[in-house]
Amino acid sequence: MMIHKTQSDSDVTLALTGRLDSVTQSELTQELEKVFEAKINLLTLDLSALEYLSSAGLRVFLSARKKVTQMGGKMKIVGANEAISEILQITGYADITVMAKRGKR
Amino acid sequence: MITVEHLSKKFGNFSVLKDINAEIKKGEVISIIGPSGTGKSTFLRCLNLLEQPSGGHIVIDGEDILKKGVNVPKLRQKMGMVFQSFNLYEHLTVMGNVTLGPIKLRGQGKKEAEEKAAELLRMVGLSEKADSYPDELSGGQKQRVAIARCLAMEPEIILFDEPTSALDPTMISEVLAVIRRLAKNGMTMAIVTHEMDFARDVSTRVFYMDEGFIYEEGSPKDIFESPQKEKTRAFIQRLRILKHEIGSQHFDLYKLNADIEAFCAKHTIDKSIVGNILLIAEETLVNMLLPLKKEGQIISLALEYAEKRGEFQMVLGYPGEVYNPMLDEGGDNLALMIVKKKTKNIQHSYSNGINQLLISM
């Protein structure tokens, strides 16, 4: 998995590419630990280039949301493809997910 | 075009080919399939006398080529051969490889041979590589050069001996595409292959070889969908099942993924379905079964594709106490919810100390 970080003030966007699974979840966990060293207002996870997501990744999202909320900030997820949106919905993430309407799967 | 009667081949006392009888007509594309070590390649190599048969007859255009005094080099010009390991001349450029035969054996002028070669290289998509040497090419490119070289001799039939077995999965399709095109153009071919989808699409007839003879032959539909004889059936059945065993807590998820992807590729399964299968495998193994696995226990995974119903079944076997993870609502439930959402039906059974989870997708 590749993680691309962009930041302006206290808004951080992490764009994820590839697979977020039980093997790669630790990479995201580590990246988030660094992000949370400062106060975050808005954390955006851009999943446009994410191909695969399993529950291991969802757990990371869940704990990140908790952390951001504790800081008084918000988290949103954008760009998930159809298969990944389905997983996000199963697990009650739809409320924070802004789905990018894309032509491709 | 070629008639083979009672062909046999022994290496010492070991009979590789026992009694081969076959006919290949002009324009046919014959796929030769079967388990390893059943003489498929030997059969091909006997046809153009790279191996000297021990007995029988091979009649080509009315002439028995096993008679004394047959002009073997002339005969080989009629039959091109493409090998698993390419067998290009490393010290010659691509152009040199393709023109060598026509110049030396067919007496073509250099210019004529190069014009023809340029045309063939264009056909296999390698015009740009004419001046490259083989070690500058990928495996798939080398094999396409080998095919162009073969065509330069204007053979009446091409024998392919596992042409994609030495290639990475990414390169297999580029070589198969070239062979498909030849089939479309009416080239007579005999292909030993393990690419079953390819065999099914491209061939006019399939020979299933086992025990040193052609055990069963028929149309691709006959052989792949309703094989009549026991060993053919068992062989075709095995193709539909992927088996994997997990012995370590830290098993290699990506190796399993690669195996599942390769298995699905063989059956041309849609990418989104492959994604689901990978997900079910990861959730059940990593989140449900591995945490409970004790040292020395083995979890087995079998994936079967029921083509008629277009349905996948995954069977997980794991030892220990009676345990159905689908009823276990402990933890955060994320894995359980994903598995339930992405599957049609899950059944649990237990016998002789082994739990079995039958998952239909």
CSV table of C-alpha atoms in Angstrom, one decimal, chain B residues 8-320:
chain,number,residue,atom,x,y,z
B,8,SER,CA,5.8,-46.2,-29.0
B,9,LYS,CA,8.8,-44.8,-27.3
B,10,LYS,CA,11.0,-46.4,-24.7
B,11,PHE,CA,13.8,-44.8,-22.7
B,12,GLY,CA,15.8,-47.9,-21.6
B,13,ASN,CA,13.2,-50.2,-20.1
B,14,PHE,CA,10.8,-47.4,-19.4
B,15,SER,CA,7.9,-47.1,-21.8
B,16,VAL,CA,6.9,-43.4,-22.1
B,17,LEU,CA,4.6,-43.9,-25.1
B,18,LYS,CA,2.9,-47.2,-25.3
B,19,ASP,CA,0.5,-47.1,-28.2
B,20,ILE,CA,-0.4,-43.8,-29.7
B,21,ASN,CA,-2.9,-43.6,-32.5
B,22,ALA,CA,-4.0,-40.3,-33.8
B,23,GLU,CA,-4.8,-38.3,-36.9
B,24,ILE,CA,-4.2,-34.6,-37.4
B,25,LYS,CA,-5.9,-33.0,-40.3
B,26,LYS,CA,-5.0,-29.8,-42.1
B,27,GLY,CA,-6.3,-26.8,-40.3
B,28,GLU,CA,-6.9,-28.5,-37.0
B,29,VAL,CA,-5.7,-27.1,-33.7
B,30,ILE,CA,-5.0,-30.0,-31.3
B,31,SER,CA,-4.4,-29.3,-27.7
B,32,ILE,CA,-2.6,-32.1,-25.8
B,33,ILE,CA,-3.4,-32.0,-22.1
B,34,GLY,CA,-2.8,-34.3,-19.2
B,35,PRO,CA,-0.8,-34.8,-16.0
B,36,SER,CA,3.0,-34.3,-16.0
B,37,GLY,CA,5.1,-37.2,-17.0
B,38,THR,CA,2.5,-38.9,-19.3
B,39,GLY,CA,4.5,-38.4,-22.5
B,40,LYS,CA,2.9,-35.3,-24.0
B,41,SER,CA,6.2,-33.6,-24.9
B,42,THR,CA,7.7,-36.9,-25.9
B,43,PHE,CA,4.8,-37.5,-28.3
B,44,LEU,CA,5.4,-34.1,-29.9
B,45,ARG,CA,9.2,-34.6,-30.1
B,46,CYS,CA,8.6,-38.0,-31.8
B,47,LEU,CA,6.5,-36.3,-34.5
B,48,ASN,CA,9.4,-34.4,-35.9
B,49,LEU,CA,11.9,-37.0,-34.9
B,50,LEU,CA,13.7,-35.0,-32.2
B,51,GLU,CA,13.2,-38.3,-30.4
B,52,GLN,CA,13.5,-41.5,-32.4
B,53,PRO,CA,10.3,-43.6,-31.8
B,54,SER,CA,10.8,-47.2,-30.7
B,55,GLY,CA,8.0,-48.5,-32.9
B,56,GLY,CA,4.9,-47.7,-35.0
B,57,HIS,CA,4.3,-45.5,-37.9
B,58,ILE,CA,4.1,-41.8,-38.5
B,59,VAL,CA,2.7,-41.0,-41.9
B,60,ILE,CA,2.9,-37.5,-43.2
B,61,ASP,CA,1.2,-36.7,-46.5
B,62,GLY,CA,1.3,-40.4,-47.4
B,63,GLU,CA,5.0,-41.0,-46.5
B,64,ASP,CA,6.0,-43.1,-43.5
B,65,ILE,CA,8.7,-41.0,-41.9
B,66,LEU,CA,10.0,-43.8,-39.8
B,67,LYS,CA,11.2,-45.7,-43.0
B,68,LYS,CA,14.9,-45.7,-43.7
B,69,GLY,CA,16.3,-43.1,-46.0
B,70,VAL,CA,13.7,-40.4,-45.2
B,71,ASN,CA,15.1,-36.9,-45.6
B,72,VAL,CA,14.8,-35.7,-42.0
B,73,PRO,CA,15.9,-32.1,-42.4
B,74,LYS,CA,13.4,-31.7,-45.3
B,75,LEU,CA,10.7,-33.2,-43.1
B,76,ARG,CA,11.5,-30.9,-40.2
B,77,GLN,CA,11.0,-27.9,-42.5
B,78,LYS,CA,7.4,-28.9,-42.8
B,79,MET,CA,7.0,-29.0,-39.1
B,80,GLY,CA,8.0,-26.0,-37.0
B,81,MET,CA,8.5,-26.4,-33.3
B,82,VAL,CA,8.3,-23.8,-30.5
B,83,PHE,CA,9.9,-24.9,-27.2
B,84,GLN,CA,9.2,-24.1,-23.6
B,85,SER,CA,12.6,-22.5,-23.2
B,86,PHE,CA,12.5,-20.5,-26.4
B,87,ASN,CA,15.8,-21.9,-27.7
B,88,LEU,CA,16.8,-18.7,-29.5
B,89,TYR,CA,20.4,-18.2,-30.7
B,90,GLU,CA,21.8,-15.8,-28.0
B,91,HIS,CA,24.6,-14.5,-30.3
B,92,LEU,CA,22.2,-13.5,-33.1
B,93,THR,CA,19.9,-10.5,-33.1
B,94,VAL,CA,16.2,-11.0,-33.4
B,95,MET,CA,16.4,-10.5,-37.1
B,96,GLY,CA,19.3,-12.9,-37.3
B,97,ASN,CA,17.3,-15.6,-35.5
B,98,VAL,CA,14.4,-15.2,-37.8
B,99,THR,CA,16.3,-15.2,-41.1
B,100,LEU,CA,18.9,-17.9,-40.3
B,101,GLY,CA,16.7,-20.8,-41.3
B,102,PRO,CA,15.3,-19.3,-44.5
B,103,ILE,CA,18.8,-18.3,-45.7
B,104,LYS,CA,20.7,-21.5,-44.7
B,105,LEU,CA,18.1,-24.1,-45.4
B,106,ARG,CA,15.7,-22.6,-47.9
B,107,GLY,CA,18.3,-20.8,-49.9
B,108,GLN,CA,16.6,-17.4,-49.7
B,109,GLY,CA,18.5,-14.3,-50.4
B,110,LYS,CA,19.3,-12.1,-47.4
B,111,LYS,CA,17.1,-9.2,-48.6
B,112,GLU,CA,14.1,-11.5,-49.3
B,113,ALA,CA,14.5,-13.2,-45.9
B,114,GLU,CA,14.7,-9.9,-44.1
B,115,GLU,CA,11.6,-8.5,-45.8
B,116,LYS,CA,9.7,-11.6,-44.8
B,117,ALA,CA,11.1,-11.5,-41.3
B,118,ALA,CA,10.1,-7.9,-40.9
B,119,GLU,CA,6.6,-8.8,-41.8
B,120,LEU,CA,6.5,-11.7,-39.3
B,121,LEU,CA,7.9,-9.5,-36.5
B,122,ARG,CA,5.2,-7.0,-37.2
B,123,MET,CA,2.7,-9.8,-36.9
B,124,VAL,CA,4.0,-10.8,-33.5
B,125,GLY,CA,4.2,-7.1,-32.4
B,126,LEU,CA,8.0,-6.9,-32.3
B,127,SER,CA,9.0,-4.8,-35.2
B,128,GLU,CA,11.0,-2.5,-32.9
B,129,LYS,CA,13.1,-5.3,-31.5
B,130,ALA,CA,14.6,-6.5,-34.8
B,131,ASP,CA,18.1,-5.4,-33.8
B,132,SER,CA,17.9,-6.5,-30.2
B,133,TYR,CA,19.6,-9.5,-28.8
B,134,PRO,CA,17.6,-12.2,-27.0
B,135,ASP,CA,19.0,-11.3,-23.6
B,136,GLU,CA,17.5,-7.8,-24.0
B,137,LEU,CA,14.0,-9.3,-24.3
B,138,SER,CA,11.4,-10.5,-21.8
B,139,GLY,CA,10.3,-14.1,-21.8
B,140,GLY,CA,7.1,-13.3,-23.6
B,141,GLN,CA,9.0,-11.4,-26.3
B,142,LYS,CA,11.5,-14.2,-26.7
B,143,GLN,CA,8.7,-16.7,-27.3
B,144,ARG,CA,7.1,-14.4,-29.8
B,145,VAL,CA,10.4,-14.2,-31.7
B,146,ALA,CA,10.6,-18.0,-31.5
B,147,ILE,CA,7.1,-18.2,-33.1
B,148,ALA,CA,8.2,-15.7,-35.9
B,149,ARG,CA,11.3,-17.7,-36.5
B,150,CYS,CA,9.2,-20.8,-36.8
B,151,LEU,CA,6.8,-19.1,-39.3
B,152,ALA,CA,9.7,-17.9,-41.4
B,153,MET,CA,10.2,-21.5,-42.5
B,154,GLU,CA,6.6,-21.6,-43.8
B,155,PRO,CA,5.8,-24.8,-42.0
B,156,GLU,CA,2.7,-26.9,-42.7
B,157,ILE,CA,2.2,-27.5,-39.0
B,158,ILE,CA,3.6,-26.0,-35.8
B,159,LEU,CA,4.2,-28.1,-32.7
B,160,PHE,CA,4.1,-26.1,-29.5
B,161,ASP,CA,5.8,-27.7,-26.5
B,162,GLU,CA,4.4,-25.9,-23.4
B,163,PRO,CA,5.0,-22.5,-25.0
B,164,THR,CA,3.9,-20.6,-21.9
B,165,SER,CA,5.2,-22.8,-19.1
B,166,ALA,CA,8.4,-20.8,-18.5
B,167,LEU,CA,6.7,-17.4,-18.5
B,168,ASP,CA,5.4,-15.1,-15.8
B,169,PRO,CA,1.6,-14.9,-15.7
B,170,THR,CA,1.8,-11.3,-17.1
B,171,MET,CA,3.5,-12.5,-20.3
B,172,ILE,CA,1.4,-15.6,-20.9
B,173,SER,CA,-1.4,-13.7,-22.6
B,174,GLU,CA,0.8,-11.9,-25.1
B,175,VAL,CA,2.1,-15.3,-26.3
B,176,LEU,CA,-1.3,-16.9,-26.3
B,177,ALA,CA,-2.7,-14.0,-28.3
B,178,VAL,CA,-0.3,-14.7,-31.1
B,179,ILE,CA,-1.1,-18.4,-31.1
B,180,ARG,CA,-4.8,-17.5,-31.2
B,181,ARG,CA,-4.2,-15.4,-34.2
B,182,LEU,CA,-2.4,-18.2,-36.0
B,183,ALA,CA,-5.4,-20.5,-35.2
B,184,LYS,CA,-7.7,-18.0,-36.7
B,185,ASN,CA,-5.7,-17.8,-39.9
B,186,GLY,CA,-6.1,-21.6,-40.3
B,187,MET,CA,-2.6,-22.7,-39.2
B,188,THR,CA,-2.4,-26.4,-38.3
B,189,MET,CA,-1.1,-26.8,-34.8
B,190,ALA,CA,-0.5,-29.3,-32.0
B,191,ILE,CA,0.0,-27.7,-28.6
B,192,VAL,CA,1.0,-29.3,-25.4
B,193,THR,CA,-0.3,-26.9,-22.7
B,194,HIS,CA,-1.4,-26.5,-19.2
B,195,GLU,CA,-3.5,-23.4,-20.0
B,196,MET,CA,-6.9,-25.0,-19.9
B,197,ASP,CA,-9.0,-22.0,-20.9
B,198,PHE,CA,-6.8,-21.5,-23.9
B,199,ALA,CA,-7.1,-25.2,-24.8
B,200,ARG,CA,-10.8,-24.9,-24.5
B,201,ASP,CA,-11.2,-21.8,-26.7
B,202,VAL,CA,-8.7,-22.4,-29.4
B,203,SER,CA,-8.6,-26.1,-30.1
B,204,THR,CA,-10.7,-28.0,-32.6
B,205,ARG,CA,-9.9,-31.2,-30.7
B,206,VAL,CA,-8.3,-32.1,-27.4
B,207,PHE,CA,-6.2,-35.1,-26.7
B,208,TYR,CA,-6.1,-36.1,-23.0
B,209,MET,CA,-2.9,-38.2,-22.5
B,210,ASP,CA,-2.4,-40.5,-19.6
B,211,GLU,CA,-0.5,-43.8,-19.1
B,212,GLY,CA,1.4,-43.4,-22.3
B,213,PHE,CA,-1.4,-43.2,-24.7
B,214,ILE,CA,-4.2,-40.9,-25.8
B,215,TYR,CA,-6.6,-41.9,-23.1
B,216,GLU,CA,-9.5,-39.8,-24.4
B,217,GLU,CA,-10.0,-37.4,-27.2
B,218,GLY,CA,-12.9,-35.2,-28.2
B,219,SER,CA,-14.1,-31.7,-28.8
B,220,PRO,CA,-13.1,-29.2,-26.1
B,221,LYS,CA,-16.7,-29.3,-25.0
B,222,ASP,CA,-16.7,-33.1,-24.6
B,223,ILE,CA,-13.4,-33.2,-22.7
B,224,PHE,CA,-13.9,-30.2,-20.4
B,225,GLU,CA,-17.6,-30.5,-19.7
B,226,SER,CA,-18.5,-34.2,-20.0
B,227,PRO,CA,-15.4,-36.3,-20.0
B,228,GLN,CA,-16.3,-40.0,-20.3
B,229,LYS,CA,-13.5,-41.9,-18.8
B,230,GLU,CA,-12.4,-42.0,-15.2
B,231,LYS,CA,-9.0,-40.5,-15.3
B,232,THR,CA,-10.0,-37.7,-17.6
B,233,ARG,CA,-12.8,-36.9,-15.2
B,234,ALA,CA,-10.5,-36.9,-12.2
B,235,PHE,CA,-8.0,-34.6,-14.1
B,236,ILE,CA,-10.7,-32.1,-15.1
B,237,GLN,CA,-12.2,-32.2,-11.6
B,238,ARG,CA,-8.8,-31.4,-10.0
B,239,LEU,CA,-8.6,-28.3,-12.3
B,240,ARG,CA,-11.6,-26.9,-10.6
B,241,ILE,CA,-10.3,-27.2,-7.1
B,242,LEU,CA,-7.6,-25.1,-5.4
B,243,LYS,CA,-6.2,-26.5,-2.2
B,244,HIS,CA,-4.2,-24.7,0.4
B,245,GLU,CA,-2.9,-25.6,3.9
B,246,ILE,CA,-2.1,-23.2,6.6
B,247,GLY,CA,0.2,-24.5,9.3
B,248,SER,CA,1.7,-21.3,10.7
B,249,GLN,CA,0.2,-18.5,12.6
B,250,HIS,CA,2.1,-16.1,10.4
B,251,PHE,CA,1.1,-17.6,7.2
B,252,ASP,CA,1.7,-15.8,3.9
B,253,LEU,CA,-1.6,-14.1,3.0
B,254,TYR,CA,-0.2,-12.9,-0.3
B,255,LYS,CA,0.9,-16.3,-1.4
B,256,LEU,CA,-2.7,-17.5,-0.8
B,257,ASN,CA,-4.0,-14.5,-2.6
B,258,ALA,CA,-1.6,-15.2,-5.6
B,259,ASP,CA,-2.8,-18.8,-5.7
B,260,ILE,CA,-6.5,-17.7,-5.6
B,261,GLU,CA,-5.9,-15.1,-8.3
B,262,ALA,CA,-4.1,-17.6,-10.5
B,263,PHE,CA,-6.9,-20.2,-10.0
B,264,CYS,CA,-9.5,-17.6,-10.9
B,265,ALA,CA,-7.5,-16.4,-13.9
B,266,LYS,CA,-7.6,-20.0,-15.2
B,267,HIS,CA,-11.4,-19.9,-15.1
B,268,THR,CA,-11.6,-16.3,-16.4
B,269,ILE,CA,-13.5,-15.1,-13.3
B,270,ASP,CA,-14.6,-11.5,-13.1
B,271,LYS,CA,-12.3,-9.3,-11.0
B,272,SER,CA,-15.0,-8.2,-8.6
B,273,ILE,CA,-15.7,-11.8,-7.7
B,274,VAL,CA,-12.0,-12.5,-7.2
B,275,GLY,CA,-12.0,-9.6,-4.8
B,276,ASN,CA,-14.8,-11.1,-2.8
B,277,ILE,CA,-13.1,-14.5,-2.6
B,278,LEU,CA,-9.9,-12.8,-1.3
B,279,LEU,CA,-11.9,-10.9,1.2
B,280,ILE,CA,-13.8,-14.0,2.5
B,281,ALA,CA,-10.5,-15.9,2.7
B,282,GLU,CA,-8.8,-13.1,4.7
B,283,GLU,CA,-11.7,-12.5,7.1
B,284,THR,CA,-12.3,-16.1,7.9
B,285,LEU,CA,-8.7,-17.2,8.2
B,286,VAL,CA,-7.0,-14.1,9.8
B,287,ASN,CA,-9.8,-12.9,12.0
B,288,MET,CA,-11.8,-16.1,12.8
B,289,LEU,CA,-9.7,-19.2,12.6
B,290,LEU,CA,-6.1,-18.3,13.0
B,291,PRO,CA,-6.4,-16.7,16.5
B,292,LEU,CA,-7.8,-20.0,17.8
B,293,LYS,CA,-5.3,-22.3,16.0
B,294,LYS,CA,-2.9,-24.2,18.2
B,295,GLU,CA,0.7,-25.0,17.4
B,296,GLY,CA,0.9,-28.0,15.1
B,297,GLN,CA,-2.7,-27.8,13.9
B,298,ILE,CA,-3.4,-27.3,10.2
B,299,ILE,CA,-6.2,-25.3,8.7
B,300,SER,CA,-7.2,-26.4,5.2
B,301,LEU,CA,-8.8,-24.3,2.5
B,302,ALA,CA,-10.3,-25.7,-0.7
B,303,LEU,CA,-11.8,-23.5,-3.3
B,304,GLU,CA,-14.0,-25.0,-5.9
B,305,TYR,CA,-15.7,-23.5,-8.9
B,306,ALA,CA,-18.9,-25.0,-10.0
B,307,GLU,CA,-19.0,-23.7,-13.5
B,308,LYS,CA,-22.6,-24.5,-14.4
B,309,ARG,CA,-24.0,-22.6,-11.5
B,310,GLY,CA,-21.3,-19.9,-11.7
B,311,GLU,CA,-20.9,-20.4,-8.0
B,312,PHE,CA,-17.8,-20.7,-5.8
B,313,GLN,CA,-17.5,-22.8,-2.8
B,314,MET,CA,-14.9,-22.4,-0.2
B,315,VAL,CA,-14.4,-25.3,2.3
B,316,LEU,CA,-12.4,-24.5,5.5
B,317,GLY,CA,-11.4,-27.5,7.6
B,318,TYR,CA,-9.9,-26.9,11.1
B,319,PRO,CA,-9.4,-29.2,14.1
B,320,GLY,CA,-10.3,-28.6,17.7
